[in-house]
C-alpha cells in the first residue's frame, strides 16, 4: 500500500518543529513501527536524518512507544499501543499524520521522542510500599479479597507510556497517578502509607507541570491498557479523605 | 587460568545457610563509604540496586532506557516458580532444584541451583509485601498454575503479565531508594566500557544518550545486570534495544564469557510474516496445555495451505499429523521447549509448514473448544446441546483462560484464533550463556559481578518456564546483597575511587576513539541491514540445529560481515547529540564479535544438550548428550583470531545424570 | 492552616471547588426555576410579583444571595484560571483533532462557561440591575402593598427577539455545560461506583435537559403570546 506520512520533525527541544511529508510503501502485515523502519531505511539510504521515535519491546508492554497517529495517542484502535497497531488498519492512499505526545510536562527530545521522566518523579514521591528486602512475612499471611486483588491488578497494568497525558486536552496525569495509587490502595499492604502516598504523589504531579483533570475521559479511551477513570474518582476520594482525616 | 567456582563446603542443602553465616560482612558505617555501580534496571538490576541501597551502600544505577521501568523483564508473561508447596502437591526446595538441574540437561552447577530454589520462596513473600498483585483464589490466598517440564503447580502469576508486575515491584523499591538519595539513578546512560584499576573493576564509562557526553563513573565495584544477548539473531522475542555490549565490553577487559551457544528457542511464537519483520512475539507456553500442534500429513496439502488455497479447517482429521503426540506420547504437546522447537523445525523442513514462508505449524484449539463446550453444557444441564451451543460455551471457556493472548494474536496477525487454528513457529527467546561467575556471582575480574540473564549460572543448557524471573530476583534481592560483601569487606580501607586516574582517562579516550571510528566509516549501508544479515547467518548456521561444517561456515561469514561493517556502515548524525543510529551501531559491532564466539563455542561442544543441538550427536533422531566429554562449562577468553577456552568441570554429587526422555 | 492552603491550591482542591460551587449553582437553578414557573400562572402576575418582592427583601434570602454571587464568581474565576493553567500545561495542540475520545462539551467547558457568563450579564443587566439601580421597572400594588412589576418587565424584555435569542443561546450553553458538569462534579467528589454511577449519569442527563428546557419555555412562551396579541 502507498502511504503519505506527515511527520513532525524537530531537531531538538530548543528548536522549532514542523511537518514534513514522506511517501512510503507498506504491507498490511507490517506493524506501524515496522512501517516507520522502512521509512528510516529509505532516509538513511538517501543519507538523510532518520525519524527519531521511541520503541523497545514492540509487544505492547514496555510503554516506550509514544506517538500520536491521526490525532490519537497510539492511533485510534482500542487497547493497542503504536507498536501493536498493524498497517491493515490503513488503506492505500491514506495520509497519516504522526506527531509526538504533546504536554508541557513531556518536552520533545527529537522528532517523535519525548521526555517522560516526570512520571518517575511521581513514582518516587510514594509509588511504593516501604518494605526492605527480607522484612516480608509469608506471602499467604496477608489474604486479599479476590475482587480487590483483581482491581489492584487492573490498575497495575499501566505501562507508563503517557498516552493519558497526551490524550488529555489539559495535559493532566491523573489517570497515571490515580492508577498507581489505586493499585496499592486496593491492597491491605498498601494501607499503612496510604494517606502520605496520596498527598505526596499528587503534590509532585502538580509540581511537574501537569494540568488539572476535568473528567473529559479521553485518557481512558486512548489508554492502551484500557485503565478506567474509576481510578481518578477513587483518587479524588482518597485525596479528600487524606486531607480531612490524615495524620499530617 | 584456573577457574575457581568458590562453592562452599558442606552438604548441598546447607551450603548457602552456612556460607551466609560465616562470610565476611561490611559494617553499616563502612557501607556508607562504599560506592557500588549497578548497570541495568531489569528484575536483577533494579532489585539489586534497591536492596544494596537499603543496606546503606552508595549506589549509582544506570539504564539506557528513559526509565528503569522499561527493562525487558517487563515482557515476561507466564509466571515465577517458587517451592512454596502451597498446593500441598509434594513440592519442595529439593524438587525445584532437581527439576531445574534436569531441565537444564545437567549443565549447571548444583550449588547455585540449590541456592536458587532456596531463595525462591522468599521472593514471593517479598513481592507480595511490595504489593505485587498476584492471582488469588476466592479465599484470598495465592493461586498457582503448572508449567512445562514439571509435575507440581508451583508457578505464581499475575495474569499474563507476571514480569511486568514483578518489575514494577522492583522498580517501586528502587524508586523509594532514589527518593531517599541512597541510589543515584542515571536514565538514558549507556555503559560503553569497563574501567579496571590494578586488575579490579572500579568504574564504567557511560554515554549520555541525549547529549552524547561521555562520563567517567567510579566506584568500589561494578554489578552488571544487563540481560541476555538473544538479539544476536536479530529476530528474537527480546526488545529492540536488548544488547550484549556491557557484558561484551567487560569481556574485552578480561572477563570470561561462558556457554555462549546455549540459546533457548521458544516453540510458540508468531511466525515471521515478511522481510520487514523487526521482532518476534511470544505466545505464552501455557497455550500448549490446551492447544494441539499439527501439520498436514502430505506436502501437497501443506503447499495448498501455503498458497492460501486451503485452510486448517478444510483438512479432515486423518490428513493431519499431530507430530508431538505421535513422537512423544508420554508428554505429547507438553514436551520441553527445546524438544518442541526442534520438532517444529523438522516438520517445516520436510515441507509441511503452514505459512507462506513454509516456516510455521498449527496450534489448534478446536478440540479444546469442543471438549470444554461439552463439559460446560453437561455442568449447565443442557441435554443434547447443538454444535453451535457447544462451540459457544467452549469458546467462552477458552477465552477466560487465554483471552488476552488470543487478542494479541489477532492484533498481530489479523486472524481470529477461535475460528481458525493459530500458526506458530519457534523463535530465539532466552540465552542461558553469559558472563562466567563464581558462587558469589563475581566474574573472574575482581569487583565485577554479573546477575540475572547476563550471567550463565543457573539454567545449564536449557531453562525451564517461569525460572528466569526467579533467577533475576533471587540474584538481586537475596544473593548479591550478601556475596558482594565477600569482595567489599576487603575494600573498607580503600578511599573513594577517583575518576580522573590514567585508567579512567584512557578508557574514556578508548570509547571516544571507537565512536569516532564508527562515525568515520561513512559507508553506504544502514546499521539495521548489517544486523539483519548477522541474524540470518546466526539462524541459518547457529540456530536450532547445528553441525560442524555449518558452524565453521557461519563463523567465516560473520567475520566477513564484520569486515564489511567496518568498511561500509553508514551512521547519520554526530556523536554529540541524541543519535539512536549510533547507539545501535555500537551494539551491532559487539554482536558481530559475540556472534563469532557463539559459533566457536557451538563448534567446540560436540554434543547435543538442552538448547544446543548438534546433528552429529543424535540417537534415533533425538538429541544425545555426551557426559563423558562435555560435562564442563565453557568459559571463553576473547581473542580476535582465536578465542581461548577455559573449562570449569561440573561435578554432580547429589543427582544422577540421566538421559532426558519424553517418549 | 498550611494544610488547608496546600489543599485548596492543589489540582484536586481546585477541581473540588469547581465541583462544589457547580453543584451549589445547580441547586440554585432549581429554586430559581420553581419561582419563575409562576410566570405561567394566569393571574396577571400577582403571585410572581409577590414572590419577586419576597426574594429581594427577605434578609435570609439576601444573605444567601451573597453566597450565590460569590459562588458564581468563584466558579467563573476559578474556571478561567484552571482553563488558563490547563492551556499552559498542554502546550501546543495536535494538527488533527478528533472528538471520539471524549465529548465536545467536556473539551469546551471554558467556552460554554464563558457563553453562560455572557448570558448572565445580559440577564442580570435586564432584571437585577434595572430592579436595583433604576426606576425603569413599573410599579404595581397588590392588597395595598406597592412593589415592582417584574412580571411586566419579563414581557417587555422577551418581546425583543434578540433578547430571546441570547437567552436561548445561553440556555443551550447551560445544557451542554451541565451535560458534562453534572456527572463530572460527582466524579471530582469521588462519588463513583458501579452500583450507582448509572443513576448519577441518568439524573445528570435528565437534569441537564429538563432544567434548561423549562427555562427556555419562558421566553418562548412570552414570544409566542406577544406575537398572538398582534
CSV table of N, CA and C in Angstrom, one decimal, chain A residues 6 19 68 70-73 97 99-105 165-171 174 202 205-206 209-218 221-222 228-230 233 235-237 239-240 243-244, chain C residues 3-4 6-7 9-16 82 85-98 100-103 106-107 109 180 183-194 196-197:
chain,number,residue,atom,x,y,z
A,6,UNK,N,2.8,12.3,7.1
A,6,UNK,CA,3.0,13.7,7.5
A,6,UNK,C,3.6,13.7,8.9
A,19,UNK,N,6.1,20.1,10.1
A,19,UNK,CA,5.7,18.8,9.5
A,19,UNK,C,6.4,18.6,8.2
A,68,UNK,N,1.5,10.2,18.4
A,68,UNK,CA,0.1,10.5,18.1
A,68,UNK,C,-0.1,10.3,16.6
A,70,UNK,N,-2.7,10.3,13.6
A,70,UNK,CA,-4.0,11.0,13.2
A,70,UNK,C,-4.8,11.5,14.4
A,71,UNK,N,-4.1,12.2,15.3
A,71,UNK,CA,-4.7,12.9,16.4
A,71,UNK,C,-5.0,12.1,17.6
A,72,UNK,N,-4.6,10.8,17.6
A,72,UNK,CA,-4.8,9.9,18.7
A,72,UNK,C,-3.6,9.2,19.2
A,73,UNK,N,-3.3,9.3,20.5
A,73,UNK,CA,-2.1,8.6,21.0
A,73,UNK,C,-2.2,7.1,20.7
A,97,UNK,N,-1.0,11.4,9.7
A,97,UNK,CA,-0.3,12.4,10.4
A,97,UNK,C,0.3,11.9,11.7
A,99,UNK,N,2.6,12.7,15.1
A,99,UNK,CA,3.1,13.8,16.0
A,99,UNK,C,3.6,13.2,17.3
A,100,UNK,N,4.5,13.9,18.0
A,100,UNK,CA,4.9,13.4,19.3
A,100,UNK,C,3.7,13.6,20.3
A,101,UNK,N,3.8,13.0,21.5
A,101,UNK,CA,2.9,13.2,22.6
A,101,UNK,C,3.1,14.7,22.9
A,102,UNK,N,2.0,15.4,23.1
A,102,UNK,CA,2.2,16.8,23.5
A,102,UNK,C,1.7,17.1,24.9
A,103,UNK,N,2.5,17.7,25.7
A,103,UNK,CA,2.2,18.2,27.0
A,103,UNK,C,3.4,18.9,27.5
A,104,UNK,N,3.2,19.9,28.3
A,104,UNK,CA,4.3,20.7,28.8
A,104,UNK,C,5.2,19.8,29.6
A,105,UNK,N,4.7,18.9,30.4
A,105,UNK,CA,5.5,18.0,31.2
A,105,UNK,C,6.2,17.0,30.4
A,165,UNK,N,-1.8,11.4,29.3
A,165,UNK,CA,-1.4,12.8,29.3
A,165,UNK,C,-1.5,13.3,27.9
A,166,UNK,N,-1.1,12.6,26.9
A,166,UNK,CA,-1.1,13.0,25.5
A,166,UNK,C,-2.5,13.2,25.0
A,167,UNK,N,-3.4,12.3,25.5
A,167,UNK,CA,-4.8,12.4,25.0
A,167,UNK,C,-5.5,13.6,25.7
A,168,UNK,N,-5.1,13.9,26.9
A,168,UNK,CA,-5.9,14.8,27.7
A,168,UNK,C,-5.7,16.3,27.2
A,169,UNK,N,-6.8,16.9,26.9
A,169,UNK,CA,-6.7,18.3,26.4
A,169,UNK,C,-6.1,19.2,27.5
A,170,UNK,N,-6.0,18.8,28.7
A,170,UNK,CA,-5.4,19.6,29.8
A,170,UNK,C,-4.0,19.1,30.1
A,171,UNK,N,-3.5,18.1,29.5
A,171,UNK,CA,-2.2,17.6,29.8
A,171,UNK,C,-2.1,17.1,31.2
A,174,UNK,N,-3.6,12.6,35.7
A,174,UNK,CA,-4.5,12.0,36.8
A,174,UNK,C,-4.7,10.5,36.6
A,202,UNK,N,0.3,13.4,44.6
A,202,UNK,CA,-0.5,14.4,44.0
A,202,UNK,C,0.3,15.7,44.0
A,205,UNK,N,2.9,15.4,41.3
A,205,UNK,CA,2.2,15.5,40.0
A,205,UNK,C,1.9,17.0,39.6
A,206,UNK,N,1.4,17.7,40.6
A,206,UNK,CA,1.2,19.2,40.3
A,206,UNK,C,2.5,19.9,40.0
A,209,UNK,N,4.1,20.0,36.6
A,209,UNK,CA,3.6,20.8,35.5
A,209,UNK,C,2.4,20.2,34.7
A,210,UNK,N,1.8,19.1,35.2
A,210,UNK,CA,0.7,18.5,34.5
A,210,UNK,C,-0.5,19.4,34.8
A,211,UNK,N,-1.5,19.3,33.9
A,211,UNK,CA,-2.7,20.0,34.0
A,211,UNK,C,-3.7,19.4,35.0
A,212,UNK,N,-4.9,20.0,35.1
A,212,UNK,CA,-5.9,19.5,36.1
A,212,UNK,C,-6.9,18.7,35.3
A,213,UNK,N,-7.3,17.7,36.0
A,213,UNK,CA,-8.3,16.8,35.3
A,213,UNK,C,-9.7,17.5,35.3
A,214,UNK,N,-10.3,17.4,34.1
A,214,UNK,CA,-11.7,17.9,34.1
A,214,UNK,C,-12.6,16.8,33.6
A,215,UNK,N,-12.2,15.6,33.9
A,215,UNK,CA,-13.1,14.4,33.6
A,215,UNK,C,-13.6,14.3,32.2
A,216,UNK,N,-12.7,14.7,31.2
A,216,UNK,CA,-13.0,14.5,29.8
A,216,UNK,C,-13.1,13.0,29.4
A,217,UNK,N,-12.2,12.2,30.0
A,217,UNK,CA,-12.3,10.8,29.7
A,217,UNK,C,-11.5,10.3,28.5
A,218,UNK,N,-10.8,11.3,27.8
A,218,UNK,CA,-10.0,10.9,26.7
A,218,UNK,C,-8.9,9.9,27.1
A,221,UNK,N,-10.2,6.4,27.0
A,221,UNK,CA,-10.4,5.9,25.7
A,221,UNK,C,-9.1,5.6,25.0
A,222,UNK,N,-8.1,6.4,25.2
A,222,UNK,CA,-6.8,6.2,24.5
A,222,UNK,C,-5.8,5.3,25.2
A,228,UNK,N,-9.4,2.4,33.7
A,228,UNK,CA,-10.6,3.1,33.9
A,228,UNK,C,-10.5,4.4,34.6
A,229,UNK,N,-11.3,5.4,34.3
A,229,UNK,CA,-11.3,6.6,35.0
A,229,UNK,C,-11.9,6.5,36.4
A,230,UNK,N,-12.4,5.3,36.7
A,230,UNK,CA,-12.8,5.0,38.1
A,230,UNK,C,-11.6,5.3,39.0
A,233,UNK,N,-11.7,8.9,40.0
A,233,UNK,CA,-12.7,9.2,41.0
A,233,UNK,C,-12.2,8.7,42.4
A,235,UNK,N,-9.1,8.4,43.4
A,235,UNK,CA,-8.1,9.2,43.9
A,235,UNK,C,-8.7,10.5,44.5
A,236,UNK,N,-9.6,11.1,43.8
A,236,UNK,CA,-10.3,12.3,44.3
A,236,UNK,C,-10.8,12.0,45.7
A,237,UNK,N,-11.4,10.9,45.9
A,237,UNK,CA,-12.0,10.5,47.2
A,237,UNK,C,-10.9,10.3,48.2
A,239,UNK,N,-8.0,11.5,48.2
A,239,UNK,CA,-7.3,12.8,48.5
A,239,UNK,C,-8.0,13.6,49.5
A,240,UNK,N,-9.3,13.7,49.2
A,240,UNK,CA,-10.2,14.4,50.2
A,240,UNK,C,-10.1,13.8,51.6
A,243,UNK,N,-6.7,14.5,53.2
A,243,UNK,CA,-6.6,15.9,53.7
A,243,UNK,C,-7.4,16.1,54.9
A,244,UNK,N,-8.6,15.6,54.9
A,244,UNK,CA,-9.5,15.9,56.0
A,244,UNK,C,-9.2,15.0,57.3
C,3,UNK,N,-2.2,23.2,55.8
C,3,UNK,CA,-2.8,22.1,55.1
C,3,UNK,C,-3.9,22.5,54.2
C,4,UNK,N,-4.7,23.5,54.7
C,4,UNK,CA,-5.9,24.0,54.0
C,4,UNK,C,-5.4,24.7,52.7
C,6,UNK,N,-2.6,24.3,51.2
C,6,UNK,CA,-2.0,23.3,50.3
C,6,UNK,C,-3.1,22.6,49.6
C,7,UNK,N,-4.2,22.3,50.3
C,7,UNK,CA,-5.3,21.6,49.7
C,7,UNK,C,-6.0,22.4,48.6
C,9,UNK,N,-4.9,24.9,47.0
C,9,UNK,CA,-4.1,25.2,45.8
C,9,UNK,C,-3.7,24.0,45.0
C,10,UNK,N,-4.0,22.8,45.5
C,10,UNK,CA,-3.6,21.6,44.8
C,10,UNK,C,-4.6,21.4,43.6
C,11,UNK,N,-4.2,20.6,42.6
C,11,UNK,CA,-5.0,20.5,41.4
C,11,UNK,C,-6.4,19.9,41.8
C,12,UNK,N,-6.4,18.9,42.7
C,12,UNK,CA,-7.6,18.3,43.1
C,12,UNK,C,-8.5,19.2,43.9
C,13,UNK,N,-7.8,20.0,44.8
C,13,UNK,CA,-8.5,21.0,45.6
C,13,UNK,C,-9.2,22.0,44.7
C,14,UNK,N,-8.5,22.5,43.7
C,14,UNK,CA,-9.1,23.4,42.8
C,14,UNK,C,-10.3,22.9,42.1
C,15,UNK,N,-10.2,21.6,41.7
C,15,UNK,CA,-11.3,21.0,41.0
C,15,UNK,C,-12.5,20.8,41.9
C,16,UNK,N,-12.1,20.5,43.2
C,16,UNK,CA,-13.1,20.3,44.2
C,16,UNK,C,-14.0,21.6,44.4
C,82,UNK,N,-8.3,27.8,35.9
C,82,UNK,CA,-7.9,26.4,35.5
C,82,UNK,C,-7.8,26.3,34.0
C,85,UNK,N,-4.4,27.6,33.1
C,85,UNK,CA,-3.4,26.7,33.6
C,85,UNK,C,-3.3,25.5,32.7
C,86,UNK,N,-4.5,25.0,32.4
C,86,UNK,CA,-4.5,23.7,31.6
C,86,UNK,C,-4.0,24.0,30.2
C,87,UNK,N,-4.3,25.2,29.7
C,87,UNK,CA,-3.8,25.5,28.3
C,87,UNK,C,-2.3,25.5,28.3
C,88,UNK,N,-1.7,26.1,29.4
C,88,UNK,CA,-0.3,26.1,29.6
C,88,UNK,C,0.3,24.7,29.7
C,89,UNK,N,-0.4,23.9,30.5
C,89,UNK,CA,0.1,22.5,30.7
C,89,UNK,C,0.1,21.7,29.5
C,90,UNK,N,-0.9,22.0,28.6
C,90,UNK,CA,-1.0,21.2,27.4
C,90,UNK,C,0.1,21.7,26.4
C,91,UNK,N,0.5,23.0,26.5
C,91,UNK,CA,1.4,23.5,25.5
C,91,UNK,C,0.8,23.6,24.1
C,92,UNK,N,1.2,22.9,23.2
C,92,UNK,CA,0.6,23.0,21.8
C,92,UNK,C,-0.4,21.9,21.6
C,93,UNK,N,-1.2,22.1,20.6
C,93,UNK,CA,-2.3,21.1,20.3
C,93,UNK,C,-1.9,20.3,19.0
C,94,UNK,N,-2.7,19.4,18.7
C,94,UNK,CA,-2.4,18.5,17.6
C,94,UNK,C,-2.9,19.0,16.3
C,95,UNK,N,-2.3,18.6,15.2
C,95,UNK,CA,-2.7,19.0,13.9
C,95,UNK,C,-4.0,18.4,13.5
C,96,UNK,N,-4.2,17.2,14.0
C,96,UNK,CA,-5.5,16.5,13.7
C,96,UNK,C,-6.3,16.5,15.0
C,97,UNK,N,-7.5,16.9,15.0
C,97,UNK,CA,-8.4,16.8,16.2
C,97,UNK,C,-9.5,15.9,16.0
C,98,UNK,N,-9.8,15.0,17.0
C,98,UNK,CA,-10.9,14.1,16.9
C,98,UNK,C,-11.7,14.3,18.2
C,100,UNK,N,-13.8,11.6,19.1
C,100,UNK,CA,-14.3,10.3,19.6
C,100,UNK,C,-13.6,9.8,20.8
C,101,UNK,N,-12.7,10.6,21.4
C,101,UNK,CA,-12.1,10.2,22.7
C,101,UNK,C,-12.5,11.3,23.7
C,102,UNK,N,-13.7,11.5,24.0
C,102,UNK,CA,-14.2,12.5,24.9
C,102,UNK,C,-15.1,13.4,24.2
C,103,UNK,N,-16.2,13.8,24.9
C,103,UNK,CA,-17.2,14.6,24.3
C,103,UNK,C,-16.7,16.0,24.0
C,106,UNK,N,-17.1,18.2,27.1
C,106,UNK,CA,-16.0,18.1,28.1
C,106,UNK,C,-14.8,18.9,27.7
C,107,UNK,N,-14.6,19.0,26.4
C,107,UNK,CA,-13.3,19.6,25.9
C,107,UNK,C,-13.5,21.1,25.8
C,109,UNK,N,-15.6,23.2,28.1
C,109,UNK,CA,-16.3,23.7,29.2
C,109,UNK,C,-16.0,25.2,29.4
C,180,UNK,N,-21.9,17.8,30.8
C,180,UNK,CA,-20.6,17.3,31.3
C,180,UNK,C,-20.5,17.6,32.8
C,183,UNK,N,-22.3,15.2,36.0
C,183,UNK,CA,-21.6,14.0,36.4
C,183,UNK,C,-20.2,14.2,36.8
C,184,UNK,N,-19.5,15.1,36.1
C,184,UNK,CA,-18.1,15.4,36.4
C,184,UNK,C,-18.0,15.9,37.9
C,185,UNK,N,-18.9,16.7,38.4
C,185,UNK,CA,-18.9,17.2,39.7
C,185,UNK,C,-18.9,16.0,40.7
C,186,UNK,N,-19.6,15.0,40.4
C,186,UNK,CA,-19.7,13.8,41.3
C,186,UNK,C,-18.4,13.1,41.3
C,187,UNK,N,-17.8,12.9,40.0
C,187,UNK,CA,-16.5,12.2,39.9
C,187,UNK,C,-15.5,12.9,40.7
C,188,UNK,N,-15.5,14.3,40.6
C,188,UNK,CA,-14.5,15.0,41.3
C,188,UNK,C,-14.6,14.8,42.9
C,189,UNK,N,-15.8,14.7,43.3
C,189,UNK,CA,-16.1,14.4,44.7
C,189,UNK,C,-15.7,12.9,45.1
C,190,UNK,N,-15.4,12.2,44.0
C,190,UNK,CA,-15.0,10.8,44.3
C,190,UNK,C,-16.2,9.9,44.4
C,191,UNK,N,-17.4,10.4,44.0
C,191,UNK,CA,-18.6,9.6,44.2
C,191,UNK,C,-18.8,8.8,42.8
C,192,UNK,N,-18.3,7.7,42.8
C,192,UNK,CA,-18.4,6.8,41.6
C,192,UNK,C,-18.4,5.4,42.0
C,193,UNK,N,-19.3,4.7,41.7
C,193,UNK,CA,-19.4,3.2,42.0
C,193,UNK,C,-20.2,2.5,41.0
C,194,UNK,N,-19.8,1.3,40.6
C,194,UNK,CA,-20.6,0.7,39.5
C,194,UNK,C,-22.1,0.5,39.9
C,196,UNK,N,-24.1,2.8,41.6
C,196,UNK,CA,-24.9,3.9,41.5
C,196,UNK,C,-24.5,5.0,40.4
C,197,UNK,N,-23.3,4.7,39.8
C,197,UNK,CA,-22.9,5.6,38.7
C,197,UNK,C,-23.9,5.7,37.6
